[in-house]
Structures are given as structure tokens and as C-alpha cells.
GROMACS .gro file of N, CA and C in nm:
model
  231
    1UNK      N    1   0.858   0.199  -0.118
    1UNK     CA    2   0.829   0.259  -0.003
    1UNK      C    3   0.816   0.425  -0.036
    2UNK      N    4   0.913   0.467  -0.125
    2UNK     CA    5   0.910   0.606  -0.152
    2UNK      C    6   0.789   0.659  -0.217
    3UNK      N    7   0.728   0.580  -0.297
    3UNK     CA    8   0.607   0.606  -0.357
    3UNK      C    9   0.496   0.614  -0.249
    4UNK      N   10   0.499   0.539  -0.171
    4UNK     CA   11   0.390   0.543  -0.049
    4UNK      C   12   0.401   0.672   0.024
    5UNK      N   13   0.524   0.694   0.059
    5UNK     CA   14   0.542   0.825   0.138
    5UNK      C   15   0.512   0.953   0.069
    6UNK      N   16   0.540   0.937  -0.077
    6UNK     CA   17   0.499   1.061  -0.164
    6UNK      C   18   0.358   1.064  -0.182
    7UNK      N   19   0.286   0.965  -0.189
    7UNK     CA   20   0.138   0.971  -0.201
    7UNK      C   21   0.085   1.009  -0.059
    8UNK      N   22   0.134   0.956   0.039
    8UNK     CA   23   0.089   1.006   0.159
    8UNK      C   24   0.104   1.158   0.189
    9UNK      N   25   0.209   1.204   0.138
    9UNK     CA   26   0.223   1.367   0.139
    9UNK      C   27   0.124   1.431   0.048
   10UNK      N   28   0.092   1.373  -0.062
   10UNK     CA   29  -0.014   1.418  -0.147
   10UNK      C   30  -0.149   1.414  -0.082
   11UNK      N   31  -0.167   1.316  -0.019
   11UNK     CA   32  -0.306   1.292   0.054
   11UNK      C   33  -0.323   1.399   0.152
   12UNK      N   34  -0.226   1.423   0.236
   12UNK     CA   35  -0.226   1.525   0.338
   12UNK      C   36  -0.256   1.654   0.281
   13UNK      N   37  -0.191   1.691   0.171
   13UNK     CA   38  -0.196   1.824   0.101
   13UNK      C   39  -0.326   1.840   0.052
   14UNK      N   40  -0.394   1.739  -0.004
   14UNK     CA   41  -0.532   1.737  -0.072
   14UNK      C   42  -0.627   1.751   0.045
   15UNK      N   43  -0.598   1.689   0.158
   15UNK     CA   44  -0.689   1.709   0.268
   15UNK      C   45  -0.703   1.842   0.326
   16UNK      N   46  -0.581   1.909   0.324
   16UNK     CA   47  -0.577   2.054   0.370
   16UNK      C   48  -0.648   2.148   0.280
   17UNK      N   49  -0.632   2.114   0.147
   17UNK     CA   50  -0.704   2.187   0.021
   17UNK      C   51  -0.853   2.167   0.051
   18UNK      N   52  -0.912   2.048   0.078
   18UNK     CA   53  -1.048   2.024   0.091
   18UNK      C   54  -1.099   2.089   0.213
   19UNK      N   55  -1.025   2.094   0.320
   19UNK     CA   56  -1.061   2.168   0.437
   19UNK      C   57  -1.074   2.314   0.414
   20UNK      N   58  -0.978   2.371   0.345
   20UNK     CA   59  -0.976   2.517   0.306
   20UNK      C   60  -1.098   2.544   0.218
   21UNK      N   61  -1.127   2.458   0.123
   21UNK     CA   62  -1.243   2.486   0.035
   21UNK      C   63  -1.365   2.484   0.115
   22UNK      N   64  -1.375   2.381   0.202
   22UNK     CA   65  -1.507   2.376   0.286
   22UNK      C   66  -1.522   2.497   0.378
   23UNK      N   67  -1.413   2.544   0.426
   23UNK     CA   68  -1.423   2.675   0.506
   23UNK      C   69  -1.470   2.801   0.416
   24UNK      N   70  -1.402   2.797   0.283
   24UNK     CA   71  -1.451   2.905   0.199
   24UNK      C   72  -1.616   2.889   0.164
   25UNK      N   73  -1.651   2.783   0.142
   25UNK     CA   74  -1.783   2.755   0.100
   25UNK      C   75  -1.870   2.786   0.222
   26UNK      N   76  -1.829   2.760   0.340
   26UNK     CA   77  -1.912   2.797   0.451
   26UNK      C   78  -1.914   2.962   0.468
   27UNK      N   79  -1.802   3.027   0.448
   27UNK     CA   80  -1.786   3.165   0.444
   27UNK      C   81  -1.879   3.237   0.344
   28UNK      N   82  -1.883   3.174   0.220
   28UNK     CA   83  -1.969   3.215   0.118
   28UNK      C   84  -2.122   3.202   0.139
   29UNK      N   85  -2.141   3.079   0.217
   29UNK     CA   86  -2.294   3.060   0.258
   29UNK      C   87  -2.328   3.166   0.349
   30UNK      N   88  -2.240   3.192   0.444
   30UNK     CA   89  -2.281   3.286   0.539
   30UNK      C   90  -2.294   3.435   0.483
   31UNK      N   91  -2.233   3.463   0.368
   31UNK     CA   92  -2.242   3.584   0.311
   31UNK      C   93  -2.349   3.590   0.210
   32UNK      N   94  -2.443   3.481   0.193
   32UNK     CA   95  -2.542   3.466   0.093
   32UNK      C   96  -2.487   3.495  -0.054
   33UNK      N   97  -2.385   3.406  -0.077
   33UNK     CA   98  -2.317   3.419  -0.217
   33UNK      C   99  -2.344   3.280  -0.271
   34UNK      N  100  -2.360   3.265  -0.392
   34UNK     CA  101  -2.369   3.134  -0.470
   34UNK      C  102  -2.253   3.056  -0.445
   35UNK      N  103  -2.269   2.938  -0.423
   35UNK     CA  104  -2.155   2.859  -0.392
   35UNK      C  105  -2.145   2.730  -0.494
   36UNK      N  106  -2.221   2.719  -0.606
   36UNK     CA  107  -2.218   2.620  -0.700
   36UNK      C  108  -2.095   2.586  -0.749
   37UNK      N  109  -2.001   2.701  -0.801
   37UNK     CA  110  -1.891   2.672  -0.855
   37UNK      C  111  -1.782   2.628  -0.758
   38UNK      N  112  -1.797   2.660  -0.633
   38UNK     CA  113  -1.704   2.628  -0.517
   38UNK      C  114  -1.715   2.491  -0.490
   39UNK      N  115  -1.861   2.445  -0.488
   39UNK     CA  116  -1.905   2.312  -0.467
   39UNK      C  117  -1.859   2.211  -0.574
   40UNK      N  118  -1.847   2.259  -0.693
   40UNK     CA  119  -1.792   2.183  -0.810
   40UNK      C  120  -1.642   2.156  -0.792
   41UNK      N  121  -1.573   2.262  -0.765
   41UNK     CA  122  -1.437   2.241  -0.725
   41UNK      C  123  -1.427   2.143  -0.619
   42UNK      N  124  -1.479   2.148  -0.501
   42UNK     CA  125  -1.466   2.068  -0.388
   42UNK      C  126  -1.501   1.923  -0.434
   43UNK      N  127  -1.588   1.904  -0.523
   43UNK     CA  128  -1.629   1.767  -0.568
   43UNK      C  129  -1.510   1.707  -0.652
   44UNK      N  130  -1.443   1.805  -0.732
   44UNK     CA  131  -1.322   1.747  -0.806
   44UNK      C  132  -1.200   1.721  -0.699
   45UNK      N  133  -1.201   1.797  -0.611
   45UNK     CA  134  -1.080   1.781  -0.495
   45UNK      C  135  -1.126   1.639  -0.425
   46UNK      N  136  -1.247   1.630  -0.383
   46UNK     CA  137  -1.257   1.494  -0.313
   46UNK      C  138  -1.242   1.388  -0.414
   47UNK      N  139  -1.286   1.396  -0.540
   47UNK     CA  140  -1.266   1.280  -0.628
   47UNK      C  141  -1.106   1.245  -0.648
   48UNK      N  142  -1.025   1.351  -0.653
   48UNK     CA  143  -0.891   1.334  -0.673
   48UNK      C  144  -0.830   1.263  -0.541
   49UNK      N  145  -0.883   1.300  -0.432
   49UNK     CA  146  -0.835   1.251  -0.284
   49UNK      C  147  -0.868   1.104  -0.292
   50UNK      N  148  -0.997   1.070  -0.326
   50UNK     CA  149  -1.018   0.925  -0.337
   50UNK      C  150  -0.934   0.846  -0.420
   51UNK      N  151  -0.896   0.896  -0.542
   51UNK     CA  152  -0.801   0.828  -0.626
   51UNK      C  153  -0.664   0.819  -0.564
   52UNK      N  154  -0.614   0.914  -0.495
   52UNK     CA  155  -0.493   0.902  -0.426
   52UNK      C  156  -0.505   0.793  -0.315
   53UNK      N  157  -0.609   0.785  -0.236
   53UNK     CA  158  -0.626   0.693  -0.141
   53UNK      C  159  -0.639   0.559  -0.194
   54UNK      N  160  -0.691   0.541  -0.303
   54UNK     CA  161  -0.700   0.407  -0.363
   54UNK      C  162  -0.560   0.359  -0.405
   55UNK      N  163  -0.488   0.461  -0.456
   55UNK     CA  164  -0.356   0.429  -0.516
   55UNK      C  165  -0.260   0.389  -0.393
   56UNK      N  166  -0.272   0.458  -0.283
   56UNK     CA  167  -0.200   0.423  -0.170
   56UNK      C  168  -0.241   0.283  -0.120
   57UNK      N  169  -0.354   0.258  -0.125
   57UNK     CA  170  -0.416   0.126  -0.066
   57UNK      C  171  -0.367   0.008  -0.150
   58UNK      N  172  -0.351   0.049  -0.282
   58UNK     CA  173  -0.312  -0.048  -0.381
   58UNK      C  174  -0.161  -0.084  -0.352
   59UNK      N  175  -0.082   0.014  -0.334
   59UNK     CA  176   0.059   0.007  -0.313
   59UNK      C  177   0.085  -0.056  -0.181
   60UNK      N  178  -0.002  -0.049  -0.071
   60UNK     CA  179   0.029  -0.102   0.052
   60UNK      C  180   0.000  -0.248   0.039
   61UNK      N  181  -0.120  -0.301  -0.031
   61UNK     CA  182  -0.145  -0.430  -0.062
   61UNK      C  183  -0.029  -0.506  -0.120
   62UNK      N  184   0.026  -0.438  -0.223
   62UNK     CA  185   0.123  -0.486  -0.303
   62UNK      C  186   0.270  -0.509  -0.230
   63UNK      N  187   0.292  -0.425  -0.125
   63UNK     CA  188   0.398  -0.433  -0.046
   63UNK      C  189   0.393  -0.530   0.042
   64UNK      N  190   0.283  -0.559   0.110
   64UNK     CA  191   0.274  -0.640   0.226
   64UNK      C  192   0.251  -0.780   0.169
   65UNK      N  193   0.314  -0.886   0.227
   65UNK     CA  194   0.294  -1.024   0.195
   65UNK      C  195   0.197  -1.083   0.278
   66UNK      N  196   0.124  -1.161   0.236
   66UNK     CA  197   0.012  -1.227   0.311
   66UNK      C  198   0.069  -1.322   0.417
   67UNK      N  199   0.032  -1.314   0.546
   67UNK     CA  200   0.098  -1.402   0.651
   67UNK      C  201  -0.015  -1.486   0.692
   68UNK      N  202   0.030  -1.602   0.758
   68UNK     CA  203  -0.082  -1.681   0.815
   68UNK      C  204  -0.118  -1.647   0.951
   69UNK      N  205  -0.231  -1.625   0.970
   69UNK     CA  206  -0.275  -1.566   1.109
   69UNK      C  207  -0.318  -1.687   1.195
   70UNK      N  208  -0.228  -1.684   1.306
   70UNK     CA  209  -0.241  -1.783   1.414
   70UNK      C  210  -0.245  -1.724   1.550
   71UNK      N  211  -0.312  -1.785   1.633
   71UNK     CA  212  -0.316  -1.735   1.774
   71UNK      C  213  -0.198  -1.788   1.857
   72UNK      N  214  -0.128  -1.685   1.927
   72UNK     CA  215  -0.004  -1.733   2.005
   72UNK      C  216  -0.054  -1.839   2.093
   73UNK      N  217   0.028  -1.939   2.085
   73UNK     CA  218   0.001  -2.081   2.177
   73UNK      C  219  -0.116  -2.148   2.136
   74UNK      N  220  -0.153  -2.128   2.002
   74UNK     CA  221  -0.266  -2.210   1.951
   74UNK      C  222  -0.213  -2.335   1.903
   75UNK      N  223  -0.312  -2.419   1.855
   75UNK     CA  224  -0.289  -2.559   1.822
   75UNK      C  225  -0.235  -2.535   1.683
   76UNK      N  226  -0.137  -2.653   1.639
   76UNK     CA  227  -0.083  -2.649   1.526
   76UNK      C  228  -0.153  -2.756   1.436
   77UNK      N  229  -0.262  -2.804   1.458
   77UNK     CA  230  -0.327  -2.908   1.379
   77UNK      C  231  -0.421  -2.820   1.299
   0.00000   0.00000   0.00000
């Protein structure tokens, strides 16, 4: 559980960084400045975010046990 909470914290931090980078790129676009380097950094941040989300999903899948899905009051045959 501690790993999932740590990864969730890292995901939130990465999302804030991505949002800040997007704002910076938007400001550079308004100032007519080249944004190729900033977009490269943004793509690396997004790739890192995707790996963190994948790791969190993997940990959540390993933590939960598969349960039998039944309708309440359903038939037992």
C-alpha cells in the first residue's frame, strides 16, 4: 500500500510539472519563440507519467484479489 501511495504522489507531482510545461509552451508560442526543446521536454515528462501510471495500475492489480461478480439476490445455479 505504501508503494501505491508513493507512486500516486509522484503521479500528481508529474501532472503538475506537465501542466506547468504546457503553460510555458503556450507562453513561448504567444511570444513567437521556438518551442521545439520545450516540447521535447514535455514529451519526456509525458512518457515518464505514463510509466508511473502503468506501475500504479500493475500494483493495484496485484493487490486486489479477483472476486466473483454476482447480482444481489441473483440465482445461485
